[in-house]
JSON list of C-alpha atoms in Angstrom, two decimals:
[
{"chain": "A", "resi": 1, "resn": "UNK", "atom": "CA", "xyz": [73.67, -98.29, 59.17]},
{"chain": "A", "resi": 2, "resn": "UNK", "atom": "CA", "xyz": [72.90, -95.38, 61.21]},
{"chain": "A", "resi": 3, "resn": "UNK", "atom": "CA", "xyz": [75.58, -93.29, 59.22]},
{"chain": "A", "resi": 4, "resn": "UNK", "atom": "CA", "xyz": [73.92, -94.11, 55.98]},
{"chain": "A", "resi": 5, "resn": "UNK", "atom": "CA", "xyz": [70.52, -92.63, 57.28]},
{"chain": "A", "resi": 6, "resn": "UNK", "atom": "CA", "xyz": [72.27, -89.63, 58.62]},
{"chain": "A", "resi": 7, "resn": "UNK", "atom": "CA", "xyz": [73.99, -88.99, 55.27]},
{"chain": "A", "resi": 8, "resn": "UNK", "atom": "CA", "xyz": [70.72, -89.61, 53.36]},
{"chain": "A", "resi": 9, "resn": "UNK", "atom": "CA", "xyz": [69.00, -87.23, 55.60]},
{"chain": "A", "resi": 10, "resn": "UNK", "atom": "CA", "xyz": [71.63, -84.57, 55.24]},
{"chain": "A", "resi": 11, "resn": "UNK", "atom": "CA", "xyz": [71.68, -84.80, 51.46]},
{"chain": "A", "resi": 12, "resn": "UNK", "atom": "CA", "xyz": [67.90, -84.45, 51.50]},
{"chain": "A", "resi": 13, "resn": "UNK", "atom": "CA", "xyz": [68.04, -81.32, 53.70]},
{"chain": "A", "resi": 14, "resn": "UNK", "atom": "CA", "xyz": [70.65, -79.70, 51.66]},
{"chain": "A", "resi": 15, "resn": "UNK", "atom": "CA", "xyz": [68.72, -80.49, 48.47]},
{"chain": "A", "resi": 16, "resn": "UNK", "atom": "CA", "xyz": [65.70, -78.65, 49.81]},
{"chain": "A", "resi": 17, "resn": "UNK", "atom": "CA", "xyz": [67.67, -75.68, 51.16]},
{"chain": "A", "resi": 18, "resn": "UNK", "atom": "CA", "xyz": [69.70, -74.96, 48.08]},
{"chain": "A", "resi": 19, "resn": "UNK", "atom": "CA", "xyz": [67.82, -72.59, 45.66]},
{"chain": "A", "resi": 20, "resn": "UNK", "atom": "CA", "xyz": [69.07, -70.62, 42.67]},
{"chain": "A", "resi": 21, "resn": "UNK", "atom": "CA", "xyz": [69.95, -66.97, 43.36]},
{"chain": "A", "resi": 22, "resn": "UNK", "atom": "CA", "xyz": [67.23, -64.38, 42.96]},
{"chain": "A", "resi": 23, "resn": "UNK", "atom": "CA", "xyz": [67.45, -62.59, 39.62]},
{"chain": "A", "resi": 24, "resn": "UNK", "atom": "CA", "xyz": [67.08, -58.82, 38.85]},
{"chain": "A", "resi": 25, "resn": "UNK", "atom": "CA", "xyz": [66.31, -57.16, 35.70]},
{"chain": "A", "resi": 26, "resn": "UNK", "atom": "CA", "xyz": [68.32, -54.01, 34.94]},
{"chain": "A", "resi": 27, "resn": "UNK", "atom": "CA", "xyz": [66.04, -51.22, 33.58]},
{"chain": "A", "resi": 28, "resn": "UNK", "atom": "CA", "xyz": [66.61, -47.86, 31.78]},
{"chain": "A", "resi": 29, "resn": "UNK", "atom": "CA", "xyz": [64.01, -45.37, 32.37]},
{"chain": "A", "resi": 30, "resn": "UNK", "atom": "CA", "xyz": [62.84, -42.78, 29.72]},
{"chain": "A", "resi": 31, "resn": "UNK", "atom": "CA", "xyz": [63.35, -39.14, 30.32]},
{"chain": "A", "resi": 32, "resn": "UNK", "atom": "CA", "xyz": [63.13, -36.06, 28.07]},
{"chain": "A", "resi": 33, "resn": "UNK", "atom": "CA", "xyz": [66.49, -35.02, 27.87]},
{"chain": "A", "resi": 34, "resn": "UNK", "atom": "CA", "xyz": [68.98, -37.88, 27.20]},
{"chain": "A", "resi": 35, "resn": "UNK", "atom": "CA", "xyz": [69.67, -38.27, 23.58]},
{"chain": "A", "resi": 36, "resn": "UNK", "atom": "CA", "xyz": [68.76, -41.50, 21.86]},
{"chain": "A", "resi": 37, "resn": "UNK", "atom": "CA", "xyz": [72.23, -42.00, 20.69]},
{"chain": "A", "resi": 38, "resn": "UNK", "atom": "CA", "xyz": [73.51, -42.01, 24.11]},
{"chain": "A", "resi": 39, "resn": "UNK", "atom": "CA", "xyz": [70.98, -44.54, 25.32]},
{"chain": "A", "resi": 40, "resn": "UNK", "atom": "CA", "xyz": [72.19, -46.89, 22.39]},
{"chain": "A", "resi": 41, "resn": "UNK", "atom": "CA", "xyz": [75.81, -46.22, 23.40]},
{"chain": "A", "resi": 42, "resn": "UNK", "atom": "CA", "xyz": [75.01, -47.33, 26.88]},
{"chain": "A", "resi": 43, "resn": "UNK", "atom": "CA", "xyz": [73.36, -50.51, 25.92]},
{"chain": "A", "resi": 44, "resn": "UNK", "atom": "CA", "xyz": [76.32, -51.36, 23.65]},
{"chain": "A", "resi": 45, "resn": "UNK", "atom": "CA", "xyz": [79.04, -50.53, 26.20]},
{"chain": "A", "resi": 46, "resn": "UNK", "atom": "CA", "xyz": [77.45, -51.75, 29.46]},
{"chain": "A", "resi": 47, "resn": "UNK", "atom": "CA", "xyz": [75.20, -54.74, 28.32]},
{"chain": "A", "resi": 48, "resn": "UNK", "atom": "CA", "xyz": [77.00, -55.90, 25.07]},
{"chain": "A", "resi": 49, "resn": "UNK", "atom": "CA", "xyz": [74.07, -55.36, 22.78]},
{"chain": "A", "resi": 50, "resn": "UNK", "atom": "CA", "xyz": [74.72, -54.92, 19.08]},
{"chain": "A", "resi": 51, "resn": "UNK", "atom": "CA", "xyz": [73.36, -51.81, 17.25]},
{"chain": "A", "resi": 52, "resn": "UNK", "atom": "CA", "xyz": [70.03, -53.50, 16.23]},
{"chain": "A", "resi": 53, "resn": "UNK", "atom": "CA", "xyz": [69.31, -54.88, 19.82]},
{"chain": "A", "resi": 54, "resn": "UNK", "atom": "CA", "xyz": [70.34, -51.55, 21.39]},
{"chain": "A", "resi": 55, "resn": "UNK", "atom": "CA", "xyz": [68.13, -49.63, 19.00]},
{"chain": "A", "resi": 56, "resn": "UNK", "atom": "CA", "xyz": [65.24, -51.87, 19.69]},
{"chain": "A", "resi": 57, "resn": "UNK", "atom": "CA", "xyz": [65.55, -51.48, 23.42]},
{"chain": "A", "resi": 58, "resn": "UNK", "atom": "CA", "xyz": [66.09, -47.76, 23.21]},
{"chain": "A", "resi": 59, "resn": "UNK", "atom": "CA", "xyz": [62.85, -47.56, 21.17]},
{"chain": "A", "resi": 60, "resn": "UNK", "atom": "CA", "xyz": [60.99, -49.58, 23.83]},
{"chain": "A", "resi": 61, "resn": "UNK", "atom": "CA", "xyz": [62.27, -47.07, 26.45]},
{"chain": "A", "resi": 62, "resn": "UNK", "atom": "CA", "xyz": [61.13, -44.20, 24.43]},
{"chain": "A", "resi": 63, "resn": "UNK", "atom": "CA", "xyz": [57.63, -45.52, 23.67]},
{"chain": "A", "resi": 64, "resn": "UNK", "atom": "CA", "xyz": [56.93, -47.46, 26.82]},
{"chain": "A", "resi": 65, "resn": "UNK", "atom": "CA", "xyz": [58.79, -45.48, 29.47]},
{"chain": "A", "resi": 66, "resn": "UNK", "atom": "CA", "xyz": [61.41, -48.04, 30.34]},
{"chain": "A", "resi": 67, "resn": "UNK", "atom": "CA", "xyz": [63.33, -50.97, 28.85]},
{"chain": "A", "resi": 68, "resn": "UNK", "atom": "CA", "xyz": [64.97, -54.18, 30.09]},
{"chain": "A", "resi": 69, "resn": "UNK", "atom": "CA", "xyz": [68.77, -54.20, 29.41]},
{"chain": "A", "resi": 70, "resn": "UNK", "atom": "CA", "xyz": [69.33, -57.79, 30.78]},
{"chain": "A", "resi": 71, "resn": "UNK", "atom": "CA", "xyz": [68.69, -60.06, 33.82]},
{"chain": "A", "resi": 72, "resn": "UNK", "atom": "CA", "xyz": [71.42, -60.68, 36.28]},
{"chain": "A", "resi": 73, "resn": "UNK", "atom": "CA", "xyz": [72.12, -61.85, 39.98]},
{"chain": "A", "resi": 74, "resn": "UNK", "atom": "CA", "xyz": [71.86, -59.12, 42.38]},
{"chain": "A", "resi": 75, "resn": "UNK", "atom": "CA", "xyz": [75.54, -58.34, 42.58]},
{"chain": "A", "resi": 76, "resn": "UNK", "atom": "CA", "xyz": [75.95, -57.96, 38.73]},
{"chain": "A", "resi": 77, "resn": "UNK", "atom": "CA", "xyz": [72.79, -55.99, 38.45]},
{"chain": "A", "resi": 78, "resn": "UNK", "atom": "CA", "xyz": [73.61, -53.63, 41.09]},
{"chain": "A", "resi": 79, "resn": "UNK", "atom": "CA", "xyz": [77.14, -53.10, 39.49]},
{"chain": "A", "resi": 80, "resn": "UNK", "atom": "CA", "xyz": [75.79, -52.46, 36.14]},
{"chain": "A", "resi": 81, "resn": "UNK", "atom": "CA", "xyz": [73.21, -49.90, 37.66]},
{"chain": "A", "resi": 82, "resn": "UNK", "atom": "CA", "xyz": [75.95, -48.00, 39.40]},
{"chain": "A", "resi": 83, "resn": "UNK", "atom": "CA", "xyz": [78.21, -48.01, 36.44]},
{"chain": "A", "resi": 84, "resn": "UNK", "atom": "CA", "xyz": [75.53, -46.76, 34.01]},
{"chain": "A", "resi": 85, "resn": "UNK", "atom": "CA", "xyz": [74.25, -44.02, 36.49]},
{"chain": "A", "resi": 86, "resn": "UNK", "atom": "CA", "xyz": [77.77, -42.85, 37.12]},
{"chain": "A", "resi": 87, "resn": "UNK", "atom": "CA", "xyz": [78.60, -42.79, 33.34]},
{"chain": "A", "resi": 88, "resn": "UNK", "atom": "CA", "xyz": [75.32, -40.98, 32.80]},
{"chain": "A", "resi": 89, "resn": "UNK", "atom": "CA", "xyz": [76.26, -38.28, 35.27]},
{"chain": "A", "resi": 90, "resn": "UNK", "atom": "CA", "xyz": [79.72, -37.96, 33.99]},
{"chain": "A", "resi": 91, "resn": "UNK", "atom": "CA", "xyz": [78.26, -37.10, 30.60]},
{"chain": "A", "resi": 92, "resn": "UNK", "atom": "CA", "xyz": [75.72, -34.68, 32.05]},
{"chain": "A", "resi": 93, "resn": "UNK", "atom": "CA", "xyz": [72.70, -36.81, 31.10]},
{"chain": "A", "resi": 94, "resn": "UNK", "atom": "CA", "xyz": [69.80, -37.52, 33.60]},
{"chain": "A", "resi": 95, "resn": "UNK", "atom": "CA", "xyz": [69.40, -41.14, 32.31]},
{"chain": "A", "resi": 96, "resn": "UNK", "atom": "CA", "xyz": [68.33, -43.31, 35.36]},
{"chain": "A", "resi": 97, "resn": "UNK", "atom": "CA", "xyz": [69.21, -46.95, 35.43]},
{"chain": "A", "resi": 98, "resn": "UNK", "atom": "CA", "xyz": [67.31, -49.19, 38.13]},
{"chain": "A", "resi": 99, "resn": "UNK", "atom": "CA", "xyz": [66.88, -52.81, 39.02]},
{"chain": "A", "resi": 100, "resn": "UNK", "atom": "CA", "xyz": [63.79, -54.85, 39.66]},
{"chain": "A", "resi": 101, "resn": "UNK", "atom": "CA", "xyz": [63.56, -58.20, 41.23]},
{"chain": "A", "resi": 102, "resn": "UNK", "atom": "CA", "xyz": [61.89, -60.80, 39.17]}
]
């Protein structure tokens, strides 16, 4: 019987310790130099947005100063940020992609 109690206690402690991973939103920040078409291309290429979705996010970036591209776990968000920033630099645009914990 003592084994049953131990297993139940172990299961309870595991349940209380397991939490879903923290989530992060990937954000594109507005600047005065990056063409709107390039921002739309980035959203389609890296975030699988269709033209309508990408245009809507691009306009939010333009009018509000930033726009959310998607919500991911840290590793995925960090990778997307690095890919977008590298792609922007390679294309000589100052577009800045960041991540924010939510």
